[in-house]
Amino acid sequence: MSSSEGVSEVRCGSPEWRLFHERVGRYFEKSEAGDASGTCAICGVDLVGAVKGSSGPTCPPVRSAGSKRGKIEKGERIVFDPAVAARTGKSALTNVGCVVLIEPDRCSVATNVVPSRPLPADMTVSPVEPGSTGRFLAELGRRPPKAPFLLIEFDNKIPPLVLSQSPTRAAWCGGSAVATVDLTAIPRVAALAERLGPKLFATLASLKDRLASAGLNEADGKVLADLRTQGVITPDDLDLVPGRSSRLFSIVDKATAEAVVAQV
Ligand SMILES: [Zn+2]
């Protein structure tokens, strides 16, 4: 990867990545010893005896997240079975759909990667399946995590990780930049989304974005006036609806849409 992609923003050896490796990553990592040495493909640190990952040799904490492994079959429980030979495959913890929440006394992981060692008692693992991400996101609002916690929604990349000190200002890791989200607002925003329906919820969210930047155009003003006249929305609703470009919008949008999928 070239430096223009901002790869140096990911610090493989950071306390957050070491925490990820200690609590989650090492239970899924490849156990084969590697012989590659050179420079970490992600952070550029010189390595000796590194295991080569798909993008080249990397620091150990990140290696466990990105290494390609075998996955569970549909309906199979996610447990380590020493009697079964390690599977090979192309699944990684960093795959879309994998979500990780590490709290001081427990952690939950959604993944389809087969564990490479017995899982600890404080870890709850569930498969990635239709609706699983939405349920996880909705649950986050119902039961805000204990701080400090690490919250990651993987997106096929090695993201920068930041520890959260409060659920009202949670660091949402997963994309190339860390977003700040008020997790305690999820239930209220989800109730609003459900009442408005996905289309109107998205319309208002786009309108909220414009309100915060360039201001409302004539068409926006008419839409808003009509909705208010018809009693569809209140001024409180407009305060509550998150901007379309915000992480809170995408969380609630996904949680609402996938809850429907899960019920089918
Ligand atoms: Zn590195």
Coordinates of N, CA, C and O in Angstrom, one line a residue, residues 73-252:
E73 N -19.5 -23.6 8.7 CA -20.6 -23.9 7.8 C -21.9 -23.3 8.4 O -22.0 -23.0 9.6
K74 N -22.8 -23.0 7.5 CA -24.1 -22.4 7.9 C -24.7 -23.3 9.0 O -24.8 -24.5 8.9
G75 N -25.1 -22.7 10.1 CA -25.8 -23.4 11.2 C -24.8 -24.1 12.2 O -25.3 -24.6 13.2
E76 N -23.5 -24.0 11.9 CA -22.5 -24.7 12.8 C -22.2 -23.8 14.0 O -22.2 -22.5 13.8
R77 N -22.0 -24.4 15.1 CA -21.6 -23.6 16.3 C -20.2 -23.1 16.1 O -19.3 -23.8 15.6
I78 N -19.9 -21.9 16.7 CA -18.5 -21.4 16.6 C -17.7 -21.8 17.9 O -17.8 -21.1 18.9
V79 N -17.1 -23.0 17.8 CA -16.3 -23.4 18.9 C -15.0 -24.0 18.3 O -14.9 -24.4 17.1
F80 N -14.0 -24.1 19.2 CA -12.7 -24.7 18.8 C -12.8 -26.2 19.0 O -13.2 -26.6 20.1
D81 N -12.5 -27.0 18.0 CA -12.5 -28.4 18.2 C -11.1 -28.9 17.8 O -10.7 -29.0 16.7
P82 N -10.4 -29.4 18.9 CA -9.0 -29.8 18.6 C -8.9 -31.0 17.7 O -7.9 -31.3 17.1
A83 N -10.0 -31.8 17.6 CA -10.0 -33.0 16.8 C -10.2 -32.7 15.3 O -9.9 -33.6 14.5
V84 N -10.6 -31.5 15.0 CA -10.8 -31.1 13.6 C -9.6 -30.3 13.1 O -9.1 -29.4 13.8
A85 N -9.0 -30.7 12.0 CA -7.9 -30.0 11.4 C -8.3 -28.6 11.1 O -9.4 -28.3 10.7
A86 N -7.3 -27.7 11.2 CA -7.5 -26.3 11.0 C -8.0 -26.1 9.5 O -7.4 -26.7 8.6
R87 N -9.1 -25.4 9.3 CA -9.6 -25.2 8.0 C -8.8 -24.0 7.3 O -8.4 -23.1 8.0
T88 N -8.7 -24.1 6.0 CA -8.2 -23.0 5.3 C -9.3 -22.3 4.6 O -10.4 -22.9 4.3
G89 N -9.2 -21.1 4.2 CA -10.2 -20.3 3.6 C -9.9 -18.9 3.4 O -8.7 -18.5 3.6
K90 N -10.8 -18.1 3.1 CA -10.5 -16.7 2.8 C -11.3 -15.7 3.7 O -11.4 -14.5 3.5
S91 N -11.8 -16.2 4.9 CA -12.5 -15.4 5.8 C -11.5 -14.7 6.8 O -10.5 -15.4 7.1
A92 N -11.8 -13.5 7.2 CA -11.0 -12.8 8.2 C -11.9 -12.1 9.2 O -13.0 -11.8 8.9
L93 N -11.3 -11.8 10.3 CA -12.1 -11.0 11.3 C -12.5 -9.6 10.7 O -13.4 -9.0 11.1
T94 N -11.7 -9.1 9.8 CA -11.9 -7.8 9.2 C -13.0 -7.8 8.2 O -13.4 -6.7 7.7
N95 N -13.6 -8.9 7.9 CA -14.7 -9.0 6.9 C -15.9 -8.1 7.3 O -16.2 -8.0 8.4
V96 N -16.6 -7.6 6.3 CA -17.8 -6.8 6.5 C -18.8 -7.7 7.3 O -18.9 -8.9 6.9
G97 N -19.4 -7.2 8.3 CA -20.4 -8.0 9.1 C -19.8 -8.4 10.4 O -20.5 -8.7 11.3
C98 N -18.4 -8.4 10.5 CA -17.8 -8.7 11.8 C -17.8 -7.5 12.7 O -17.4 -6.5 12.3
V99 N -18.5 -7.7 13.8 CA -18.5 -6.6 14.8 C -17.9 -7.1 16.1 O -18.1 -8.3 16.5
V100 N -17.2 -6.2 16.8 CA -16.5 -6.6 18.0 C -16.8 -5.5 19.1 O -16.6 -4.3 18.8
L101 N -17.2 -5.9 20.3 CA -17.3 -5.0 21.4 C -16.5 -5.6 22.6 O -16.9 -6.7 23.0
I102 N -15.5 -4.9 23.0 CA -14.7 -5.4 24.1 C -15.0 -4.4 25.3 O -14.7 -3.2 25.2
E103 N -15.6 -5.0 26.3 CA -15.8 -4.2 27.6 C -14.8 -4.8 28.6 O -14.2 -5.8 28.4
P104 N -14.7 -4.1 29.8 CA -13.8 -4.5 30.8 C -14.0 -6.0 31.2 O -13.0 -6.7 31.4
D105 N -15.2 -6.4 31.4 CA -15.4 -7.8 31.9 C -16.0 -8.8 30.9 O -16.3 -9.9 31.2
R106 N -16.3 -8.3 29.7 CA -16.8 -9.3 28.7 C -16.6 -8.7 27.3 O -16.3 -7.5 27.1
C107 N -16.7 -9.6 26.3 CA -16.6 -9.1 24.9 C -17.6 -9.9 24.0 O -17.9 -11.1 24.3
S108 N -18.1 -9.3 23.0 CA -18.9 -10.0 22.1 C -18.4 -9.8 20.7 O -17.9 -8.8 20.3
V109 N -18.4 -10.9 19.9 CA -17.8 -10.9 18.6 C -18.8 -11.6 17.6 O -19.4 -12.7 17.9
A110 N -19.1 -11.0 16.5 CA -19.8 -11.6 15.4 C -18.9 -11.9 14.3 O -18.2 -11.0 13.8
T111 N -18.7 -13.2 14.0 CA -17.8 -13.6 12.9 C -18.1 -14.9 12.4 O -18.9 -15.7 13.1
N112 N -17.6 -15.3 11.3 CA -17.8 -16.7 10.8 C -16.5 -17.4 10.7 O -16.4 -18.5 10.2
V113 N -15.4 -16.8 11.3 CA -14.1 -17.4 11.3 C -14.1 -18.5 12.4 O -14.5 -18.3 13.5
V114 N -13.5 -19.6 12.0 CA -13.3 -20.7 13.0 C -12.2 -20.4 14.0 O -11.2 -20.0 13.6
P115 N -12.5 -20.5 15.3 CA -11.5 -20.2 16.3 C -10.3 -21.2 16.2 O -10.5 -22.3 15.7
S116 N -9.1 -20.7 16.6 CA -7.9 -21.5 16.5 C -7.5 -22.0 17.9 O -6.5 -22.7 18.0
R117 N -8.3 -21.7 18.9 CA -8.0 -22.2 20.2 C -9.3 -22.0 21.0 O -10.2 -21.3 20.6
P118 N -9.4 -22.7 22.2 CA -10.7 -22.6 23.0 C -11.0 -21.1 23.4 O -10.1 -20.4 23.7
L119 N -12.2 -20.8 23.2 CA -12.6 -19.4 23.5 C -12.8 -19.2 25.0 O -13.2 -20.1 25.7
P120 N -12.5 -18.0 25.5 CA -12.6 -17.7 26.9 C -14.0 -17.5 27.3 O -14.9 -17.2 26.5
A121 N -14.3 -17.7 28.6 CA -15.6 -17.6 29.2 C -16.3 -16.2 29.1 O -17.5 -16.1 29.0
D122 N -15.4 -15.2 29.0 CA -16.0 -13.9 28.9 C -16.4 -13.4 27.5 O -16.8 -12.3 27.3
M123 N -16.2 -14.4 26.5 CA -16.5 -14.0 25.1 C -17.8 -14.7 24.6 O -18.0 -15.9 24.8
T124 N -18.7 -13.8 24.0 CA -19.9 -14.4 23.4 C -19.6 -14.2 21.9 O -19.4 -13.2 21.4
V125 N -19.8 -15.4 21.2 CA -19.5 -15.3 19.7 C -20.8 -15.7 19.0 O -21.5 -16.6 19.4
S126 N -21.1 -14.9 18.0 CA -22.3 -15.3 17.2 C -22.0 -15.2 15.7 O -21.0 -14.5 15.3
P127 N -22.7 -15.9 14.9 CA -22.3 -15.9 13.4 C -22.8 -14.7 12.7 O -23.8 -14.0 13.2
V128 N -22.1 -14.3 11.7 CA -22.6 -13.2 10.8 C -23.6 -13.8 9.8 O -23.3 -14.8 9.1
E129 N -24.8 -13.3 9.9 CA -25.9 -13.9 9.1 C -26.8 -12.7 8.8 O -26.7 -11.6 9.4
P130 N -27.8 -12.9 7.9 CA -28.7 -11.8 7.6 C -29.4 -11.3 8.9 O -29.9 -12.0 9.6
G131 N -29.3 -10.0 9.1 CA -29.9 -9.4 10.3 C -29.0 -9.3 11.5 O -29.3 -8.6 12.5
S132 N -27.8 -10.0 11.5 CA -27.0 -10.1 12.7 C -26.4 -8.7 13.1 O -26.4 -8.3 14.2
T133 N -26.0 -7.9 12.1 CA -25.4 -6.6 12.4 C -26.5 -5.7 12.9 O -26.3 -5.0 13.9
G134 N -27.7 -5.7 12.3 CA -28.8 -4.9 12.8 C -29.1 -5.1 14.2 O -29.4 -4.2 15.0
R135 N -29.2 -6.4 14.5 CA -29.6 -6.8 15.9 C -28.5 -6.3 16.9 O -28.8 -5.8 18.0
F136 N -27.2 -6.5 16.5 CA -26.1 -6.0 17.3 C -26.2 -4.5 17.5 O -26.1 -4.0 18.7
L137 N -26.5 -3.7 16.5 CA -26.6 -2.3 16.6 C -27.7 -1.9 17.5 O -27.6 -0.9 18.3
A138 N -28.9 -2.5 17.3 CA -30.1 -2.2 18.1 C -29.8 -2.5 19.6 O -30.1 -1.7 20.5
E139 N -29.1 -3.6 19.8 CA -28.8 -4.0 21.2 C -27.8 -3.0 21.9 O -27.9 -2.8 23.1
L140 N -26.9 -2.5 21.1 CA -26.0 -1.4 21.6 C -26.7 -0.3 22.2 O -26.3 0.3 23.2
G141 N -27.9 0.1 21.6 CA -28.7 1.2 22.2 C -29.4 0.8 23.4 O -29.5 1.6 24.4
R142 N -29.9 -0.5 23.4 CA -30.7 -0.9 24.6 C -29.8 -1.1 25.8 O -30.2 -0.9 26.9
R143 N -28.6 -1.5 25.6 CA -27.7 -1.8 26.7 C -26.3 -1.1 26.4 O -25.4 -1.8 25.9
P144 N -26.2 0.2 26.7 CA -24.9 0.8 26.4 C -23.7 0.2 27.1 O -23.9 -0.3 28.2
P145 N -22.6 0.0 26.4 CA -21.5 -0.7 27.0 C -20.9 0.0 28.2 O -21.0 1.2 28.3
K146 N -20.2 -0.8 29.0 CA -19.4 -0.3 30.1 C -18.1 0.3 29.6 O -17.4 -0.4 28.9
A147 N -17.8 1.4 30.1 CA -16.5 2.1 29.7 C -15.4 1.6 30.6 O -15.6 1.3 31.8
P148 N -14.1 1.6 30.2 CA -13.8 1.9 28.8 C -14.0 0.7 27.9 O -13.9 -0.4 28.3
F149 N -14.5 0.9 26.6 CA -14.7 -0.2 25.7 C -14.2 0.1 24.3 O -13.9 1.3 24.0
L150 N -14.1 -0.9 23.6 CA -13.5 -0.8 22.2 C -14.6 -1.4 21.3 O -15.1 -2.5 21.5
L151 N -15.1 -0.5 20.4 CA -16.2 -0.9 19.5 C -15.7 -0.8 18.0 O -15.3 0.2 17.6
I152 N -15.8 -2.0 17.3 CA -15.3 -2.0 16.0 C -16.4 -2.7 15.0 O -16.9 -3.7 15.4
E153 N -16.7 -2.0 14.0 CA -17.5 -2.6 12.9 C -16.6 -2.7 11.7 O -16.4 -1.7 11.0
F154 N -16.1 -3.9 11.4 CA -15.1 -4.0 10.4 C -15.7 -3.8 9.0 O -16.9 -4.1 8.7
D155 N -14.8 -3.4 8.1 CA -15.2 -2.9 6.8 C -14.2 -3.4 5.8 O -13.8 -2.6 4.9
N156 N -13.7 -4.6 5.9 CA -12.7 -5.2 5.0 C -11.3 -4.4 5.1 O -10.5 -4.5 4.2
K157 N -11.1 -3.6 6.1 CA -9.9 -2.9 6.2 C -9.3 -3.0 7.6 O -10.0 -3.4 8.5
I158 N -8.1 -2.7 7.8 CA -7.5 -2.6 9.1 C -7.7 -1.2 9.6 O -7.0 -0.2 9.1
P159 N -8.6 -0.9 10.5 CA -8.9 0.5 10.9 C -8.1 1.0 12.1 O -7.5 0.2 12.8
P160 N -8.0 2.3 12.2 CA -7.4 2.8 13.4 C -8.3 2.5 14.6 O -9.5 2.6 14.4
L161 N -7.8 2.2 15.7 CA -8.6 1.9 16.9 C -8.5 2.9 18.0 O -7.4 3.4 18.3
V162 N -9.6 3.3 18.6 CA -9.7 4.3 19.7 C -10.6 3.7 20.8 O -11.7 3.3 20.5
L163 N -10.1 3.8 22.0 CA -10.9 3.3 23.2 C -12.0 4.3 23.5 O -11.7 5.5 23.5
S164 N -13.2 3.9 23.8 CA -14.3 4.8 24.2 C -14.3 4.9 25.7 O -14.2 3.9 26.4
Q165 N -14.5 6.1 26.2 CA -14.6 6.4 27.6 C -16.0 6.6 28.1 O -16.3 6.6 29.3
S166 N -17.0 6.7 27.2 CA -18.4 7.0 27.5 C -19.3 6.6 26.4 O -19.0 6.8 25.2
P167 N -20.4 5.9 26.7 CA -21.4 5.5 25.6 C -22.0 6.8 24.9 O -22.5 6.6 23.8
T168 N -22.0 7.9 25.6 CA -22.5 9.1 24.9 C -21.6 9.7 23.9 O -22.0 10.5 23.1
R169 N -20.3 9.3 24.0 CA -19.3 9.8 23.1 C -18.5 8.6 22.6 O -17.2 8.6 22.9
A170 N -19.1 7.6 22.1 CA -18.4 6.4 21.7 C -17.6 6.6 20.4 O -18.1 7.2 19.5
A171 N -16.4 6.0 20.5 CA -15.5 6.0 19.3 C -15.9 4.8 18.4 O -15.8 3.7 18.8
W172 N -16.5 5.1 17.2 CA -16.9 4.1 16.3 C -15.8 3.8 15.3 O -15.5 4.5 14.4
C173 N -15.2 2.6 15.5 CA -14.0 2.3 14.7 C -14.4 1.3 13.6 O -15.3 0.5 13.8
G174 N -13.8 1.4 12.5 CA -14.1 0.5 11.4 C -13.8 1.0 10.0 O -13.2 0.4 9.2
G175 N -14.1 2.2 9.8 CA -13.8 2.9 8.5 C -12.4 3.4 8.6 O -11.6 3.1 9.5
S176 N -12.0 4.3 7.7 CA -10.7 4.9 7.7 C -10.6 6.0 8.8 O -9.5 6.3 9.2
A177 N -11.7 6.5 9.2 CA -11.7 7.5 10.3 C -12.6 7.1 11.4 O -13.6 6.4 11.2
V178 N -12.3 7.5 12.6 CA -13.1 7.1 13.8 C -14.2 8.1 13.9 O -14.0 9.3 14.0
A179 N -15.5 7.6 14.0 CA -16.6 8.6 14.2 C -17.0 8.6 15.7 O -16.8 7.6 16.4
T180 N -17.5 9.7 16.2 CA -18.0 9.8 17.5 C -19.6 9.7 17.5 O -20.2 10.4 16.7
V181 N -20.1 8.8 18.3 CA -21.5 8.5 18.3 C -22.1 8.5 19.7 O -21.5 7.9 20.6
D182 N -23.3 9.0 19.9 CA -24.0 8.9 21.2 C -24.9 7.6 21.1 O -26.0 7.6 20.5
L183 N -24.4 6.5 21.7 CA -25.1 5.3 21.6 C -26.4 5.3 22.4 O -27.3 4.6 22.0
T184 N -26.5 6.2 23.4 CA -27.7 6.2 24.2 C -28.9 6.9 23.4 O -30.0 6.7 23.8
A185 N -28.5 7.5 22.2 CA -29.6 8.1 21.4 C -30.2 7.1 20.4 O -31.3 7.4 19.8
I186 N -29.6 5.9 20.3 CA -30.1 4.9 19.3 C -31.6 4.6 19.5 O -32.3 4.6 18.5
P187 N -32.0 4.2 20.7 CA -33.4 3.8 20.9 C -34.4 4.9 20.5 O -35.4 4.6 19.8
R188 N -34.1 6.2 20.8 CA -35.0 7.3 20.5 C -35.1 7.5 19.0 O -36.1 7.7 18.4
V189 N -33.9 7.5 18.4 CA -33.8 7.7 16.9 C -34.4 6.5 16.2 O -35.1 6.7 15.2
A190 N -34.3 5.3 16.7 CA -34.9 4.1 16.1 C -36.4 4.2 16.1 O -37.1 3.8 15.2
A191 N -36.9 4.7 17.3 CA -38.4 4.8 17.4 C -38.9 5.8 16.4 O -40.0 5.6 15.8
L192 N -38.1 6.9 16.2 CA -38.5 7.9 15.2 C -38.5 7.4 13.8 O -39.4 7.6 13.0
A193 N -37.4 6.6 13.5 CA -37.3 6.0 12.2 C -38.5 5.1 11.9 O -39.0 5.0 10.8
E194 N -38.8 4.3 12.9 CA -39.9 3.4 12.7 C -41.2 4.1 12.5 O -42.1 3.7 11.7
R195 N -41.4 5.2 13.2 CA -42.7 6.0 13.1 C -42.8 6.6 11.7 O -43.8 6.6 11.1
L196 N -41.6 7.2 11.2 CA -41.6 7.9 10.0 C -41.6 7.0 8.7 O -42.0 7.3 7.7
G197 N -41.0 5.8 8.9 CA -40.7 4.9 7.8 C -39.4 5.3 7.2 O -38.9 6.4 7.3
P198 N -38.7 4.3 6.5 CA -37.4 4.5 6.0 C -37.2 5.7 5.0 O -36.2 6.4 5.1
K199 N -38.2 5.9 4.2 CA -38.1 6.9 3.1 C -38.1 8.3 3.7 O -37.3 9.2 3.5
L200 N -39.1 8.6 4.6 CA -39.2 9.9 5.2 C -38.1 10.2 6.2 O -37.6 11.3 6.3
F201 N -37.7 9.1 6.9 CA -36.5 9.2 7.8 C -35.3 9.7 7.0 O -34.6 10.6 7.4
A202 N -35.1 9.1 5.9 CA -33.9 9.5 5.0 C -34.1 10.9 4.5 O -33.1 11.6 4.4
T203 N -35.3 11.2 4.1 CA -35.5 12.6 3.5 C -35.2 13.6 4.6 O -34.5 14.6 4.3
L204 N -35.7 13.4 5.8 CA -35.4 14.4 6.9 C -34.0 14.4 7.3 O -33.4 15.5 7.6
A205 N -33.3 13.3 7.2 CA -31.9 13.2 7.5 C -31.1 14.1 6.5 O -30.1 14.8 6.9
S206 N -31.4 13.9 5.2 CA -30.8 14.7 4.2 C -31.0 16.2 4.4 O -30.1 17.1 4.3
L207 N -32.2 16.5 4.8 CA -32.6 17.9 5.0 C -31.8 18.5 6.2 O -31.4 19.6 6.2
K208 N -31.6 17.6 7.2 CA -30.9 18.0 8.4 C -29.4 18.3 8.1 O -28.9 19.3 8.6
D209 N -28.9 17.5 7.2 CA -27.5 17.8 6.7 C -27.4 19.2 6.1 O -26.5 19.9 6.3
R210 N -28.4 19.5 5.2 CA -28.4 20.8 4.5 C -28.6 21.9 5.5 O -28.0 23.0 5.3
L211 N -29.5 21.7 6.4 CA -29.8 22.7 7.5 C -28.5 23.1 8.2 O -28.2 24.2 8.5
A212 N -27.6 22.0 8.4 CA -26.4 22.3 9.1 C -25.3 22.9 8.3 O -24.3 23.5 8.8
S213 N -25.4 22.8 6.9 CA -24.4 23.3 6.1 C -24.9 24.5 5.3 O -24.9 25.7 5.8
A214 N -25.4 24.3 4.1 CA -25.7 25.4 3.2 C -27.1 26.1 3.5 O -27.4 27.1 3.1
G215 N -27.9 25.4 4.3 CA -29.2 25.9 4.6 C -30.2 25.2 3.7 O -29.9 24.6 2.7
L216 N -31.5 25.3 4.0 CA -32.5 24.7 3.3 C -32.8 25.4 2.0 O -32.8 26.6 1.9
N217 N -33.1 24.6 0.9 CA -33.5 25.2 -0.4 C -35.0 25.4 -0.3 O -35.7 25.0 0.6
E218 N -35.6 25.9 -1.4 CA -37.0 26.2 -1.5 C -37.8 24.9 -1.4 O -38.8 24.9 -0.6
A219 N -37.4 23.9 -2.1 CA -38.1 22.6 -2.1 C -38.1 22.0 -0.7 O -39.1 21.5 -0.2
D220 N -36.9 22.1 0.0 CA -36.9 21.6 1.4 C -37.9 22.3 2.3 O -38.6 21.7 3.1
G221 N -37.9 23.6 2.1 CA -38.8 24.4 3.0 C -40.3 24.0 2.8 O -41.0 23.9 3.7
K222 N -40.6 23.7 1.5 CA -42.0 23.3 1.2 C -42.3 21.9 1.8 O -43.3 21.7 2.5
V223 N -41.3 21.0 1.7 CA -41.5 19.6 2.2 C -41.7 19.7 3.7 O -42.7 19.1 4.3
L224 N -40.9 20.5 4.4 CA -40.9 20.7 5.8 C -42.3 21.3 6.3 O -42.9 20.8 7.2
A225 N -42.7 22.4 5.6 CA -43.9 23.0 5.9 C -45.1 22.1 5.8 O -46.0 22.0 6.6
D226 N -45.1 21.3 4.7 CA -46.2 20.3 4.4 C -46.3 19.3 5.6 O -47.3 19.0 6.1
L227 N -45.1 18.8 5.9 CA -45.1 17.7 6.9 C -45.6 18.2 8.3 O -46.3 17.6 9.0
R228 N -45.2 19.5 8.6 CA -45.6 20.1 9.8 C -47.1 20.4 9.8 O -47.8 20.1 10.8
T229 N -47.6 20.9 8.7 CA -49.0 21.2 8.6 C -49.8 19.9 8.7 O -50.9 19.9 9.4
Q230 N -49.3 18.8 8.1 CA -50.1 17.5 8.2 C -49.9 16.8 9.6 O -50.5 15.8 9.8
G231 N -49.1 17.4 10.4 CA -48.9 16.9 11.7 C -48.0 15.6 11.7 O -48.0 14.8 12.6
V232 N -47.2 15.4 10.6 CA -46.4 14.2 10.5 C -45.1 14.3 11.3 O -44.7 13.4 12.0
I233 N -44.6 15.5 11.4 CA -43.4 15.7 12.2 C -43.6 16.9 13.1 O -44.3 17.9 12.8
T234 N -42.9 16.9 14.3 CA -42.9 18.0 15.2 C -41.5 18.6 15.2 O -40.5 18.0 14.7
P235 N -41.3 19.8 15.7 CA -40.0 20.4 15.8 C -39.0 19.5 16.6 O -37.8 19.5 16.2
D236 N -39.5 18.8 17.6 CA -38.6 17.9 18.3 C -38.1 16.8 17.4 O -36.9 16.3 17.6
D237 N -38.9 16.3 16.5 CA -38.4 15.3 15.5 C -37.2 15.8 14.7 O -36.3 15.0 14.5
L238 N -37.3 17.0 14.3 CA -36.2 17.6 13.5 C -35.0 17.7 14.3 O -33.9 17.6 13.8
D239 N -35.1 18.0 15.6 CA -34.0 18.1 16.5 C -33.3 16.7 16.6 O -32.1 16.6 16.6
L240 N -34.2 15.7 16.7 CA -33.7 14.4 17.0 C -33.1 13.7 15.8 O -32.1 12.9 15.9
V241 N -33.6 13.9 14.6 CA -33.2 13.2 13.4 C -31.7 13.5 13.2 O -31.3 14.7 13.2
P242 N -30.8 12.5 13.0 CA -29.4 12.7 12.7 C -29.2 13.1 11.3 O -30.0 12.7 10.4
G243 N -28.1 13.8 11.0 CA -27.8 14.1 9.6 C -27.6 12.8 8.8 O -27.1 11.8 9.3
R244 N -27.9 12.8 7.5 CA -27.7 11.6 6.6 C -26.3 11.1 6.6 O -26.0 10.0 6.4
S245 N -25.3 12.1 6.7 CA -23.9 11.7 6.6 C -23.4 11.2 7.9 O -22.2 10.8 8.0
S246 N -24.2 11.2 9.0 CA -23.7 10.8 10.3 C -23.7 9.3 10.5 O -24.4 8.6 9.9
R247 N -22.8 8.8 11.4 CA -22.7 7.4 11.7 C -24.0 7.0 12.4 O -24.5 5.9 12.2
L248 N -24.6 7.9 13.2 CA -25.9 7.5 13.9 C -27.0 7.2 12.9 O -27.8 6.3 13.1
F249 N -27.0 8.0 11.8 CA -28.0 7.7 10.8 C -27.8 6.3 10.2 O -28.7 5.5 10.1
S250 N -26.6 5.9 9.9 CA -26.3 4.6 9.2 C -26.6 3.5 10.2 O -27.0 2.4 9.8
I251 N -26.3 3.7 11.5 CA -26.6 2.7 12.5 C -28.1 2.4 12.6 O -28.5 1.2 12.5
V252 N -28.9 3.4 12.7 CA -30.3 3.3 12.9 C -30.9 2.7 11.6 O -31.8 1.9 11.6

